[in-house]
Short mmCIF file of C-alpha atoms in Angstrom, two decimals:
data_model
loop_
_atom_site.label_atom_id
_atom_site.label_comp_id
_atom_site.label_asym_id
_atom_site.label_seq_id
_atom_site.Cartn_x
_atom_site.Cartn_y
_atom_site.Cartn_z
CA SER A 1 -81.26 6.62 40.05
CA LYS A 2 -78.40 8.91 39.22
CA GLN A 3 -75.48 7.14 37.04
CA PHE A 4 -71.87 7.42 38.54
CA ARG A 5 -69.82 9.65 36.36
CA GLY A 6 -66.81 10.15 38.60
CA LEU A 7 -65.53 11.93 41.42
CA HIS A 8 -66.63 15.52 39.90
CA ASP A 9 -70.11 14.35 39.52
CA SER A 10 -71.02 14.72 43.15
CA GLU A 11 -69.94 17.15 45.86
CA ILE A 12 -69.54 14.30 48.27
CA PHE A 13 -67.34 12.21 46.19
CA ALA A 14 -65.39 15.44 45.38
CA GLU A 15 -64.87 16.15 48.74
CA MET A 16 -63.37 12.40 49.77
CA PRO A 17 -59.97 12.93 48.08
CA ARG A 18 -59.57 16.19 49.77
CA ARG A 19 -60.25 15.12 53.23
CA ASN A 20 -58.31 11.90 53.10
CA GLY A 21 -55.11 12.97 51.21
CA GLN A 22 -53.08 12.15 54.31
CA CYS A 23 -54.29 8.48 54.60
CA LEU A 24 -53.35 7.99 50.97
CA LEU A 25 -49.97 9.25 51.49
CA ASN A 26 -49.48 6.88 54.53
CA VAL A 27 -50.56 4.02 51.92
CA TYR A 28 -48.11 4.97 49.34
CA GLU A 29 -45.31 5.10 52.23
CA GLY A 30 -46.22 1.87 53.44
CA ALA A 31 -45.95 0.43 49.78
CA GLU A 32 -42.44 1.93 49.12
CA ASP A 33 -41.26 0.44 52.57
CA ILE A 34 -42.42 -3.06 51.74
CA PHE A 35 -40.95 -3.07 48.31
CA ALA A 36 -37.53 -1.94 49.74
CA ARG A 37 -37.66 -4.54 52.21
CA LEU A 38 -38.41 -6.61 49.45
CA GLU A 39 -35.40 -5.57 47.54
CA GLY A 40 -33.45 -6.07 50.78
CA LEU A 41 -34.46 -9.58 50.54
CA LEU A 42 -33.25 -9.94 47.09
CA ASP A 43 -29.67 -8.72 48.52
CA LYS A 44 -29.96 -11.18 51.42
CA TYR A 45 -30.02 -14.34 49.26
CA SER A 46 -28.16 -13.20 46.28
CA THR A 47 -24.73 -14.83 47.26
CA TRP A 48 -26.81 -18.17 47.20
CA SER A 49 -27.63 -17.45 43.62
CA SER A 50 -23.96 -17.08 42.54
CA PHE A 51 -23.47 -21.21 42.19
CA ARG A 52 -25.43 -20.58 38.87
CA GLU A 53 -22.97 -18.13 37.39
CA ILE A 54 -19.99 -20.56 37.96
CA ASP A 55 -18.58 -22.50 35.15
CA MET A 56 -18.10 -25.83 37.63
CA LYS A 57 -15.64 -27.45 35.09
CA ALA A 58 -13.51 -24.54 34.90
CA PHE A 59 -13.51 -23.85 38.48
CA VAL A 60 -12.74 -27.33 39.68
CA GLU A 61 -9.77 -27.58 36.88
CA GLU A 62 -8.05 -24.17 38.02
CA LYS A 63 -8.55 -24.29 41.63
CA CYS A 64 -8.13 -27.87 42.80
CA GLN A 65 -4.38 -29.17 41.96
CA ASP A 66 -3.89 -31.19 44.81
CA VAL A 67 -5.52 -33.01 47.69
CA GLU A 68 -5.78 -30.13 50.29
CA ASP A 69 -7.43 -28.05 47.57
CA TYR A 70 -10.11 -30.57 47.34
CA LYS A 71 -10.41 -30.91 51.03
CA THR A 72 -11.05 -27.38 51.38
CA ASN A 73 -13.63 -27.09 48.64
CA PHE A 74 -15.57 -30.29 50.10
CA ASN A 75 -15.66 -28.86 53.58
CA ALA A 76 -16.83 -25.43 52.43
CA LEU A 77 -19.17 -27.14 49.97
CA LYS A 78 -20.65 -29.30 53.17
CA SER A 79 -20.47 -26.10 55.52
CA LYS A 80 -22.83 -24.39 52.84
CA GLN A 81 -25.50 -27.22 52.63
CA LYS A 82 -25.77 -27.01 56.20
CA GLU A 83 -26.13 -23.62 56.46
CA LEU A 84 -28.97 -23.78 53.63
CA LYS A 85 -30.94 -26.18 55.25
CA ARG A 86 -31.07 -23.42 58.29
CA LEU A 87 -33.07 -20.96 56.01
CA PRO A 88 -36.56 -20.46 56.55
CA ASP A 89 -39.25 -21.76 54.16
CA VAL A 90 -40.93 -18.38 54.12
CA GLU A 91 -40.01 -14.77 54.39
CA VAL A 92 -43.25 -12.21 55.48
CA ILE A 93 -42.91 -8.80 54.43
CA GLY A 94 -45.79 -6.57 55.60
CA SER A 95 -48.80 -8.38 54.02
CA ILE A 96 -46.60 -10.20 51.48
CA ARG A 97 -45.63 -13.92 52.06
CA VAL A 98 -42.18 -15.03 50.07
CA THR A 99 -42.00 -18.48 50.01
CA LEU A 100 -38.15 -20.12 49.49
CA ARG A 101 -38.87 -23.61 48.79
CA GLU A 102 -38.15 -23.54 45.25
CA PHE A 103 -35.31 -21.28 45.75
CA VAL A 104 -33.77 -23.47 48.46
CA LEU A 105 -34.45 -26.67 46.15
CA THR A 106 -32.57 -24.80 43.15
CA VAL A 107 -29.57 -24.06 45.51
CA GLU A 108 -29.43 -27.47 46.84
CA ASP A 109 -29.53 -28.80 43.02
CA GLN A 110 -26.70 -26.40 42.09
CA MET A 111 -24.58 -27.23 45.02
CA GLN A 112 -24.89 -30.95 44.31
CA HIS A 113 -23.76 -30.62 40.81
CA LEU A 114 -20.65 -28.70 42.09
CA HIS A 115 -20.04 -31.74 44.18
CA ASP A 116 -20.27 -34.22 41.41
CA PHE A 117 -17.68 -31.74 39.60
CA LEU A 118 -15.70 -31.95 42.55
CA LEU A 119 -15.65 -35.74 42.65
CA GLY A 120 -15.08 -36.01 39.03
CA GLY A 121 -12.17 -33.67 38.99
CA LEU A 122 -10.66 -35.94 41.92
CA ARG A 123 -11.33 -39.26 40.11
CA ASP A 124 -9.70 -38.06 36.80
CA GLN A 125 -6.74 -36.78 38.72
CA ILE A 126 -6.15 -39.87 40.59
CA MET A 127 -6.34 -41.78 37.19
CA GLU A 128 -4.14 -39.44 35.34
CA ASP A 129 -1.46 -39.73 38.30
CA VAL A 130 -1.89 -43.51 38.66
CA ALA A 131 -1.54 -43.92 34.68
CA GLU A 132 1.87 -41.74 35.36
CA VAL A 133 3.29 -43.73 38.03
CA ASP A 134 2.34 -47.16 36.26
CA GLU A 135 3.85 -46.33 33.10
CA PHE A 136 7.19 -44.96 34.90
CA LEU A 137 7.12 -48.45 36.83
CA ASN A 138 6.45 -50.46 33.76
CA ASP A 139 9.45 -48.64 31.50
CA SER A 140 11.73 -48.55 34.40
CA ILE A 141 11.54 -52.00 34.94
CA ALA A 142 11.74 -52.97 31.14
CA VAL A 143 15.07 -50.62 30.85
CA LEU A 144 16.60 -51.98 33.92
CA THR A 145 16.22 -55.67 33.02
CA ALA A 146 17.31 -55.43 29.43
CA THR A 147 21.10 -56.39 29.08
CA PRO A 148 23.02 -54.07 26.65
CA ALA A 149 25.36 -55.44 24.16
CA THR A 150 26.56 -52.52 22.19
CA MET A 151 28.24 -49.23 22.86
CA GLU A 152 25.26 -47.42 21.92
CA GLU A 153 22.95 -49.42 24.02
CA ILE A 154 25.32 -49.27 26.90
CA SER A 155 25.36 -45.62 26.44
CA GLU A 156 21.51 -45.36 26.29
CA ALA A 157 20.95 -47.58 29.25
CA LYS A 158 23.21 -45.45 31.51
CA ALA A 159 21.35 -42.30 30.53
CA GLN A 160 18.14 -43.85 31.03
CA PHE A 161 19.27 -45.22 34.35
CA GLY A 162 19.96 -41.68 35.44
CA ALA A 163 16.64 -40.33 34.33
CA ILE A 164 14.91 -43.24 36.10
CA VAL A 165 16.77 -42.55 39.41
CA GLY A 166 16.33 -38.88 39.16
CA GLN A 167 12.50 -39.23 38.54
CA ARG A 168 12.07 -41.94 41.32
CA ASP A 169 11.37 -39.76 44.27
CA ALA A 170 9.08 -37.53 42.46
CA MET A 171 6.92 -40.80 41.14
CA ASN A 172 7.01 -42.13 44.82
CA ALA A 173 5.67 -38.77 46.23
CA LEU A 174 3.01 -38.83 43.40
CA ALA A 175 1.94 -42.46 44.34
CA SER A 176 1.64 -41.39 48.03
CA SER A 177 -0.86 -38.56 47.03
CA CYS A 178 -2.87 -40.83 44.96
CA LYS A 179 -3.68 -42.73 48.16
CA GLY A 180 -4.55 -39.37 49.90
CA LYS A 181 -6.80 -38.47 47.02
CA THR A 182 -8.41 -42.05 47.23
CA SER A 183 -9.30 -42.02 50.63
CA LEU A 184 -10.82 -38.48 50.09
CA LEU A 185 -12.81 -39.94 47.16
CA ARG A 186 -14.01 -43.00 49.52
CA GLN A 187 -15.21 -40.26 52.04
CA TYR A 188 -17.17 -38.50 49.70
CA ALA A 189 -18.26 -40.30 46.74
CA SER A 190 -20.30 -42.88 49.03
CA THR A 191 -23.55 -41.41 47.72
CA SER A 192 -22.66 -41.25 43.93
CA ASN A 193 -23.11 -44.14 41.94
CA ALA A 194 -21.25 -42.53 38.77
CA ILE A 195 -17.87 -43.25 40.25
CA ASP A 196 -16.51 -47.04 40.76
CA VAL A 197 -14.73 -46.34 43.80
CA HIS A 198 -13.74 -50.04 44.31
CA SER A 199 -11.81 -50.04 40.99
CA ILE A 200 -9.87 -46.80 41.63
CA THR A 201 -8.98 -47.91 45.11
CA GLU A 202 -7.64 -51.36 43.42
CA GLN A 203 -5.70 -49.68 40.99
CA VAL A 204 -4.15 -47.13 43.37
CA ARG A 205 -3.25 -50.16 45.50
CA ASN A 206 -1.20 -51.89 42.25
CA ILE A 207 1.04 -48.37 42.58
CA ASP A 208 0.97 -47.97 46.34
CA THR A 209 4.73 -47.80 47.77
CA ALA A 210 3.90 -49.80 51.17
CA ARG A 211 1.51 -52.47 49.53
CA SER A 212 2.83 -52.73 45.81
CA GLY A 213 5.85 -55.29 45.07
CA ARG A 214 6.43 -53.30 42.23
CA TRP A 215 8.43 -50.52 44.18
CA LYS A 216 10.76 -53.33 45.71
CA ASP A 217 11.28 -54.78 42.25
CA LEU A 218 12.25 -51.49 41.13
CA GLU A 219 14.79 -51.00 43.65
CA GLN A 220 16.46 -54.16 43.52
CA GLU A 221 16.58 -53.47 39.50
CA VAL A 222 18.38 -50.23 40.33
CA GLU A 223 20.86 -51.79 42.60
CA ALA A 224 21.29 -54.91 39.87
CA PHE A 225 21.90 -52.54 37.17
CA SER A 226 24.65 -50.33 38.71
CA ASP A 227 26.38 -53.78 39.16
CA LEU A 228 25.77 -54.65 35.58
CA VAL A 229 27.25 -51.41 34.60
CA ASP A 230 30.25 -51.88 36.94
CA ARG A 231 30.82 -54.98 35.26
CA GLN A 232 30.63 -53.97 31.64
CA LYS A 233 32.37 -50.72 31.85
CA GLY A 234 35.62 -52.45 31.22
CA ALA A 235 34.17 -54.03 27.85
CA ALA A 236 32.06 -50.86 27.23
CA ALA A 237 35.45 -48.91 27.00
CA ASP A 238 36.97 -50.94 24.92
CA ILE A 239 34.11 -50.82 22.65
CA ILE A 240 34.08 -47.05 22.52
CA ARG A 241 37.83 -46.65 22.07
CA ASN A 242 37.56 -48.79 18.94
CA ASP A 243 34.62 -46.84 17.63
CA ALA A 244 36.43 -43.75 18.38
CA ALA A 245 39.40 -44.81 16.32
CA ALA A 246 37.13 -46.06 13.41
CA ALA A 247 35.50 -42.62 13.51
CA MET A 248 38.78 -41.02 13.55
CA ASP A 249 39.69 -42.87 10.49
CA ASN A 250 36.58 -42.48 8.60
CA ILE A 251 36.55 -38.50 9.31
CA GLN A 252 40.28 -38.62 7.88
CA ALA A 253 39.13 -40.40 4.94
CA PHE A 254 36.23 -38.35 4.23
CA ARG A 255 38.45 -35.46 4.10
CA ASN A 256 40.79 -36.81 1.61
CA ARG A 257 37.79 -37.64 -0.40
CA TRP A 258 36.39 -34.08 0.24
CA GLU A 259 39.51 -32.41 -0.84
CA SER A 260 39.30 -34.43 -4.51
CA LEU A 261 35.57 -34.55 -4.74
CA LYS A 262 35.19 -30.78 -4.39
CA PRO A 263 34.34 -29.01 -7.78
CA ASN A 264 37.09 -27.66 -9.83
CA GLU A 265 37.55 -26.43 -13.38
CA MET A 266 34.31 -27.27 -15.58
CA ASN A 267 32.35 -25.96 -18.30
CA TRP A 268 29.71 -23.22 -17.11
CA GLU A 269 26.60 -24.38 -18.36
CA LYS A 270 23.28 -24.35 -15.96
CA SER A 271 23.24 -28.16 -15.99
CA SER A 272 26.66 -28.69 -14.61
CA ILE A 273 25.94 -26.23 -12.01
CA CYS A 274 22.96 -27.95 -10.90
CA GLY A 275 25.26 -31.23 -10.68
CA VAL A 276 27.57 -29.71 -8.62
CA PHE A 277 24.82 -28.97 -5.85
CA GLY A 278 23.97 -32.90 -6.25
CA LYS A 279 27.49 -33.73 -5.21
CA LEU A 280 27.53 -31.11 -2.61
CA GLU A 281 24.33 -32.57 -1.25
CA GLU A 282 25.58 -36.04 -1.04
CA CYS A 283 28.86 -34.98 0.72
CA THR A 284 26.87 -32.89 3.37
CA GLU A 285 24.70 -35.60 4.18
CA GLU A 286 27.61 -38.07 4.54
CA PHE A 287 29.49 -35.47 6.66
CA ASP A 288 26.46 -34.94 9.05
CA SER A 289 26.55 -38.72 9.59
CA LEU A 290 30.03 -38.84 10.64
CA LYS A 291 29.32 -35.77 13.02
CA GLN A 292 26.60 -37.50 14.43
CA VAL A 293 28.80 -40.61 15.19
CA ALA A 294 31.21 -38.35 16.69
CA SER A 295 29.25 -36.42 18.92
CA ARG A 296 27.57 -39.79 20.29
CA ILE A 297 31.13 -40.92 20.88
CA THR A 298 32.13 -37.77 22.82
CA ARG A 299 28.94 -38.39 24.70
CA ALA A 300 29.94 -41.95 25.57
CA PHE A 301 33.08 -40.96 26.91
CA ALA A 302 31.41 -38.33 28.90
CA ARG A 303 28.90 -40.86 30.31
CA PHE A 304 31.25 -43.56 31.11
CA ASP A 305 34.25 -40.95 32.60
CA LEU A 306 36.77 -42.09 30.22
CA PRO A 307 39.61 -39.88 30.38
CA GLU A 308 41.73 -42.23 28.34
CA GLY A 309 41.93 -42.56 24.96
CA ARG A 310 39.37 -39.27 24.39
CA PRO A 311 39.50 -38.63 20.44
CA ASP A 312 40.27 -35.30 19.23
CA PHE A 313 37.43 -34.33 16.60
CA GLY A 314 38.86 -30.87 16.09
CA GLN A 315 39.03 -31.47 12.29
CA ILE A 316 35.46 -31.55 12.22
CA ASP A 317 34.95 -27.81 12.51
CA VAL A 318 37.91 -27.49 9.90
CA ILE A 319 36.11 -29.28 7.49
CA GLN A 320 32.48 -27.93 8.35
CA ALA A 321 33.77 -24.40 7.63
CA ASP A 322 35.33 -25.48 4.13
CA ILE A 323 32.20 -27.47 3.26
CA ASP A 324 30.23 -24.24 4.50
CA CYS A 325 32.40 -21.62 2.53
CA THR A 326 32.13 -23.91 -0.59
CA VAL A 327 28.34 -24.41 -0.58
CA THR A 328 27.91 -20.48 0.20
CA LEU A 329 30.20 -20.03 -2.84
CA TRP A 330 28.15 -21.97 -5.25
CA LYS A 331 25.01 -20.88 -3.85
CA ALA A 332 26.16 -17.16 -4.77
CA LEU A 333 27.03 -18.36 -8.12
CA ARG A 334 23.32 -20.03 -8.67
CA GLU A 335 21.88 -17.01 -7.19
CA TYR A 336 23.69 -15.04 -9.80
CA SER A 337 23.13 -17.36 -12.72
CA ASP A 338 19.34 -17.64 -12.08
CA GLU A 339 18.97 -13.85 -11.91
CA PHE A 340 21.38 -13.33 -15.05
CA ASP A 341 18.95 -15.88 -16.77
CA ASP A 342 16.15 -14.08 -16.10
CA ILE A 343 17.41 -10.95 -17.71
CA LEU A 344 18.46 -13.29 -20.90
CA SER A 345 15.11 -14.85 -20.99
CA THR A 346 13.65 -11.21 -21.44
CA SER A 347 12.17 -10.12 -24.79
CA TRP A 348 14.46 -7.53 -26.43
CA ILE A 349 11.80 -5.28 -27.11
CA ASP A 350 11.04 -5.21 -23.38
CA TYR A 351 14.18 -5.05 -22.11
CA ARG A 352 15.85 -2.58 -24.86
CA THR A 353 14.75 0.24 -22.91
CA ASN A 354 16.39 -0.69 -19.68
CA VAL A 355 19.68 -1.61 -20.45
CA PHE A 356 21.52 0.85 -18.13
CA SER A 357 19.84 -1.60 -15.63
CA MET A 358 22.28 -4.44 -16.48
CA ASP A 359 24.95 -2.30 -15.40
CA ASP A 360 23.62 -2.02 -11.56
CA PHE A 361 23.20 -5.89 -11.97
CA ARG A 362 26.86 -6.01 -12.78
CA MET A 363 27.90 -4.27 -10.12
CA LYS A 364 25.75 -5.45 -7.42
CA TRP A 365 27.49 -9.16 -8.04
CA PHE A 366 30.90 -7.94 -8.73
CA GLU A 367 31.10 -6.21 -5.33
CA ARG A 368 29.66 -9.49 -3.73
CA PHE A 369 32.27 -11.64 -5.48
CA LYS A 370 35.02 -9.58 -4.30
CA THR A 371 33.97 -10.09 -0.75
CA PHE A 372 34.39 -13.89 -1.20
CA ASN A 373 37.60 -15.61 0.73
CA PRO A 374 37.22 -18.94 -1.49
CA PRO A 375 38.43 -21.95 -0.01
CA SER A 376 41.01 -24.09 -1.19
CA GLY A 377 40.68 -24.96 -4.81
CA GLN A 378 37.41 -22.97 -5.07
CA ALA A 379 39.19 -19.49 -6.24
CA PHE A 380 38.19 -20.32 -9.95
CA ILE A 381 34.54 -19.82 -9.17
CA VAL A 382 35.19 -16.30 -8.01
CA GLU A 383 37.58 -15.79 -11.12
CA HIS A 384 34.87 -16.77 -13.45
CA ALA A 385 32.22 -14.64 -11.87
CA LEU A 386 34.71 -11.57 -11.97
CA GLN A 387 35.58 -12.39 -15.78
CA GLU A 388 31.77 -12.61 -16.57
CA MET A 389 31.42 -9.07 -14.99
CA THR A 390 34.04 -7.73 -17.11
CA SER A 391 32.67 -9.42 -20.07
CA ILE A 392 29.06 -7.80 -19.38
CA GLN A 393 30.92 -4.47 -18.94
CA SER A 394 32.31 -4.62 -22.31
CA ILE A 395 28.82 -5.55 -23.90
CA ILE A 396 26.82 -2.90 -22.35
CA PRO A 397 28.16 -0.31 -24.58
CA ILE A 398 27.38 -2.48 -27.69
CA LEU A 399 23.99 -3.45 -26.40
CA LYS A 400 23.00 0.85 -26.08
CA TYR A 401 23.45 1.02 -29.79
CA CYS A 402 21.39 -2.35 -30.34
CA ARG A 403 18.33 -0.82 -29.37
CA GLY A 404 17.06 -0.61 -32.65
CA ASP A 405 14.70 2.35 -32.38
CA ALA A 406 15.18 3.76 -35.91
CA PHE A 407 15.89 0.00 -37.35
CA LYS A 408 13.77 -1.29 -40.17
CA GLU A 409 13.59 -4.68 -41.22
CA ASP A 410 16.84 -4.49 -43.35
CA HIS A 411 18.88 -3.02 -40.37
CA TRP A 412 17.73 -5.94 -38.12
CA THR A 413 18.65 -8.53 -40.87
CA GLU A 414 21.81 -6.96 -41.29
CA LEU A 415 22.68 -7.02 -37.60
CA LEU A 416 21.14 -10.31 -36.58
CA GLN A 417 22.07 -12.64 -39.57
CA GLY A 418 24.74 -10.70 -41.16
CA LYS A 419 26.82 -9.88 -38.47
CA LEU A 420 25.75 -11.93 -35.51
CA GLY A 421 25.23 -14.88 -37.46
CA LEU A 422 22.12 -15.98 -35.78
CA PRO A 423 19.57 -18.06 -37.66
CA GLY A 424 17.15 -16.47 -40.18
CA SER A 425 13.93 -17.78 -37.73
CA ILE A 426 15.27 -14.88 -35.37
CA ARG A 427 13.68 -11.46 -36.07
CA LEU A 428 12.88 -8.69 -33.71
CA GLU A 429 9.44 -10.14 -32.59
CA ASN A 430 11.28 -13.11 -31.06
CA LEU A 431 14.50 -11.84 -30.41
CA THR A 432 15.70 -12.07 -26.47
CA ALA A 433 18.61 -10.64 -24.69
CA ARG A 434 19.97 -14.11 -24.62
CA HIS A 435 20.54 -14.15 -28.42
CA LEU A 436 22.56 -10.63 -28.08
CA PHE A 437 24.55 -12.13 -24.95
CA ASN A 438 25.44 -15.37 -26.56
CA ALA A 439 26.93 -13.97 -29.67
CA ASN A 440 30.41 -14.13 -29.28
CA VAL A 441 31.27 -12.02 -32.25
CA LEU A 442 29.04 -9.11 -30.18
CA LYS A 443 32.46 -9.34 -27.75
CA GLU A 444 34.56 -8.23 -30.62
CA PRO A 445 36.26 -4.60 -30.90
CA SER A 446 35.06 -4.18 -34.34
CA THR A 447 31.15 -4.96 -33.48
CA LEU A 448 31.07 -1.74 -31.51
CA LYS A 449 31.98 0.33 -34.79
CA PHE A 450 29.57 -1.79 -36.69
CA VAL A 451 26.86 -1.00 -34.62
CA LYS A 452 27.41 2.50 -34.34
CA ASP A 453 27.61 2.99 -38.30
CA LEU A 454 24.49 0.96 -38.36
CA GLN A 455 22.70 3.17 -35.90
CA ALA A 456 23.73 6.55 -37.53
CA ARG A 457 22.97 4.94 -41.02
CA ALA A 458 19.19 3.88 -39.66
CA GLN A 459 19.09 7.32 -38.21
CA GLY A 460 20.15 8.94 -41.32
CA GLU A 461 17.90 7.26 -43.77
CA VAL A 462 14.97 7.82 -41.22
CA THR A 463 15.97 11.58 -42.01
CA VAL A 464 15.67 11.10 -45.69
CA ARG A 465 12.58 8.95 -45.41
CA GLU A 466 11.02 11.77 -43.67
CA SER A 467 12.16 14.18 -46.11
CA LEU A 468 10.74 12.06 -49.25
CA GLN A 469 7.41 11.71 -47.60
CA GLU A 470 7.11 15.34 -47.09
CA LEU A 471 7.69 15.87 -50.50
CA MET A 472 5.22 13.43 -51.34
CA ALA A 473 2.45 14.81 -49.36
CA TRP A 474 3.27 18.07 -50.89
CA SER A 475 3.21 16.69 -54.44
CA LYS A 476 -0.38 15.65 -53.52
CA THR A 477 -1.70 18.52 -51.78
CA ALA A 478 -0.17 21.49 -53.68
CA GLU A 479 -2.73 23.52 -55.30
CA VAL A 480 -2.44 26.54 -58.05
CA SER A 481 -4.40 29.57 -57.16
CA PHE A 482 -6.63 30.89 -59.78
CA TYR A 483 -8.72 34.15 -60.39
CA GLN A 484 -11.40 35.00 -63.09
CA HIS A 485 -10.41 37.63 -65.60
CA GLN A 486 -13.13 39.14 -67.69
CA LEU A 487 -12.53 41.05 -70.85
CA ASP A 488 -15.48 41.68 -73.25
CA GLY A 489 -17.44 39.56 -71.55
CA ARG A 490 -15.21 36.58 -71.66
CA VAL A 491 -14.15 35.09 -68.71
CA THR A 492 -10.66 33.39 -68.51
CA ALA A 493 -8.71 31.57 -65.46
CA LEU A 494 -5.41 33.38 -64.85
CA ILE A 495 -2.65 31.80 -62.13
CA THR A 496 -1.96 34.15 -59.23
CA ASP A 497 0.73 34.14 -56.60
CA TRP A 498 3.60 33.21 -58.97
CA LYS A 499 6.08 34.30 -56.38
CA GLN A 500 5.01 31.93 -53.61
CA LEU A 501 4.71 29.49 -56.27
CA PHE A 502 7.96 29.45 -57.32
CA LEU A 503 9.58 29.80 -53.82
CA HIS A 504 8.06 26.42 -52.80
CA ILE A 505 9.19 24.63 -55.82
CA GLY A 506 12.62 26.12 -55.27
CA ASP A 507 12.68 24.90 -51.48
CA LYS A 508 11.55 21.36 -52.67
CA GLN A 509 14.37 21.17 -55.47
CA SER A 510 17.03 22.65 -52.71
CA LEU A 511 15.53 19.62 -50.12
CA LEU A 512 16.42 17.03 -53.23
CA ALA A 513 19.92 18.49 -53.78
CA SER A 514 20.58 18.32 -49.87
CA LEU A 515 19.33 14.79 -49.86
CA LYS A 516 21.42 13.49 -52.61
CA GLU A 517 24.38 14.81 -50.61
CA SER A 518 23.71 12.41 -47.90
CA PRO A 519 25.47 9.55 -47.69
CA PHE A 520 22.48 7.34 -46.96
CA PHE A 521 20.58 8.64 -49.96
CA LYS A 522 21.78 5.62 -52.15
CA SER A 523 18.66 3.33 -51.11
CA PHE A 524 16.28 6.23 -52.22
CA ALA A 525 17.98 7.12 -55.20
CA ASP A 526 15.25 5.93 -57.51
CA THR A 527 12.68 7.80 -55.50
CA GLY A 528 14.65 10.87 -55.42
CA SER A 529 15.28 10.85 -59.24
CA MET A 530 11.77 10.27 -59.91
CA TYR A 531 10.71 13.48 -57.80
CA GLU A 532 13.71 15.39 -59.24
CA GLY A 533 12.28 14.89 -62.55
CA LYS A 534 8.93 15.88 -61.73
CA MET A 535 10.35 19.12 -60.08
CA ILE A 536 12.19 19.97 -63.19
CA LEU A 537 9.06 19.36 -65.33
CA ILE A 538 6.77 21.18 -63.08
CA ASP A 539 9.10 24.32 -63.10
CA GLU A 540 9.62 24.27 -66.72
CA CYS A 541 5.96 24.10 -67.56
CA LEU A 542 5.20 26.85 -64.84
CA ARG A 543 7.95 29.28 -66.11
CA GLN A 544 6.49 28.63 -69.86
CA LEU A 545 2.93 29.38 -68.62
CA ASN A 546 4.33 32.31 -66.69
CA ASP A 547 5.59 33.98 -70.09
CA ASP A 548 2.46 33.32 -72.16
CA GLN A 549 0.15 34.61 -69.28
CA ARG A 550 2.37 37.88 -69.08
CA LYS A 551 2.44 38.13 -72.98
CA TRP A 552 -1.64 37.66 -73.16
CA LEU A 553 -2.01 40.27 -70.49
#
């Protein structure tokens, strides 16, 4: 037998595809038609699968707000369930049979889930509404059955009575809606074991406007309360007027006390300023309490509609304005004091290069304090602040000469301990701006001349010191040039460049002579005299050598 190796192996098999091409085309066209119809089947049933795409809890919370919303959704769901039952068990597409039983069971399960969520949402709404109405009834009856005794209680009770009357119709309507929701719940929860319909019905009956006696009790208490208020209005009016008179006396007494307790002339230590804020805080708290009493009395007059004896609390605004202005002024002083204290705490080594910023600080606060219109008895604060600005202005020129860039240890000692009288432990390393600002002698006019002279002397001494250091360096590095002279086989070292050598020596002697003329040479006199003697000796020796060398040659 011949082994089959493919269509090309036989003329018969090779001829079959060519002869049956149209049949194969019909097969493929038929297959495409079947698959297109299958896709149409997906589209046909796709709407039923939309249930699985819904967040059912969020859907119920958003779409179901009242009983009509729940009715609409329950009816729509019931209609869909009936329509689902009419779906065929099998769809036949050509030679393909599509079984829909599992699909229908899945959709039924999803519909049941939605049904349960609708029931749960309806139950939760009923319970929330029942709790709200029940709380309203309990609180209202408790308020209306209480007998107010004081002005505050009477005033508060009347305000609560107005709120109760204002909410009564809304709560009545809410109770009625609970009844309708409960009927709907009983209608659709018959197949659910998760919801205790009987318990919910009993709770709704407890707030039912037709069956519950609590609403009748509320109406009776409302009528009785109105009579109670009318009977006690006269007594309440007397209480309110007496409290108003007492409040007026207390406010006037506080005003008198405030005028006497307001901060006046004082020392300006930081601790004293902090103490002022303690007193201001106590006064502010006391006055806030008086304002609350006045506000309560004003509301009581309005609630009881009492035109006679209405107090005039106009002086509260006057006192408040005075307190606000005083507190604002002292707060500004504290801000200035804190900012100035930060500057004074700065190391002088760090701050001395930024002395000019002190003038910016002074100008900022000078302009700010000038804008204040101080209340009675508080002008001394502005005066003190402006005096400090003037004092700072007078010190700034002196501080510019206290930078001490050229100062040595002796200069700092002369300034700090000699002139300013600071303790010996205060050196440049631990010197702060506070040490300088707190030195009273710094404010004396003679101090400016002193620091100018000290600065000039330090700078002059720097010049002398640098010149002597230059002379010292030359004395250590200067060399004499030689050349080897040969005569009759004898080699002799002879000095050359005499002119240049004597020129250098002359320059150094001239430098010493000019330094001796300086008024700051005194501190370096010993060193200068030593180098002067050496230069004279060198000059004499070299000139003698020059004469001898000339004679020898």
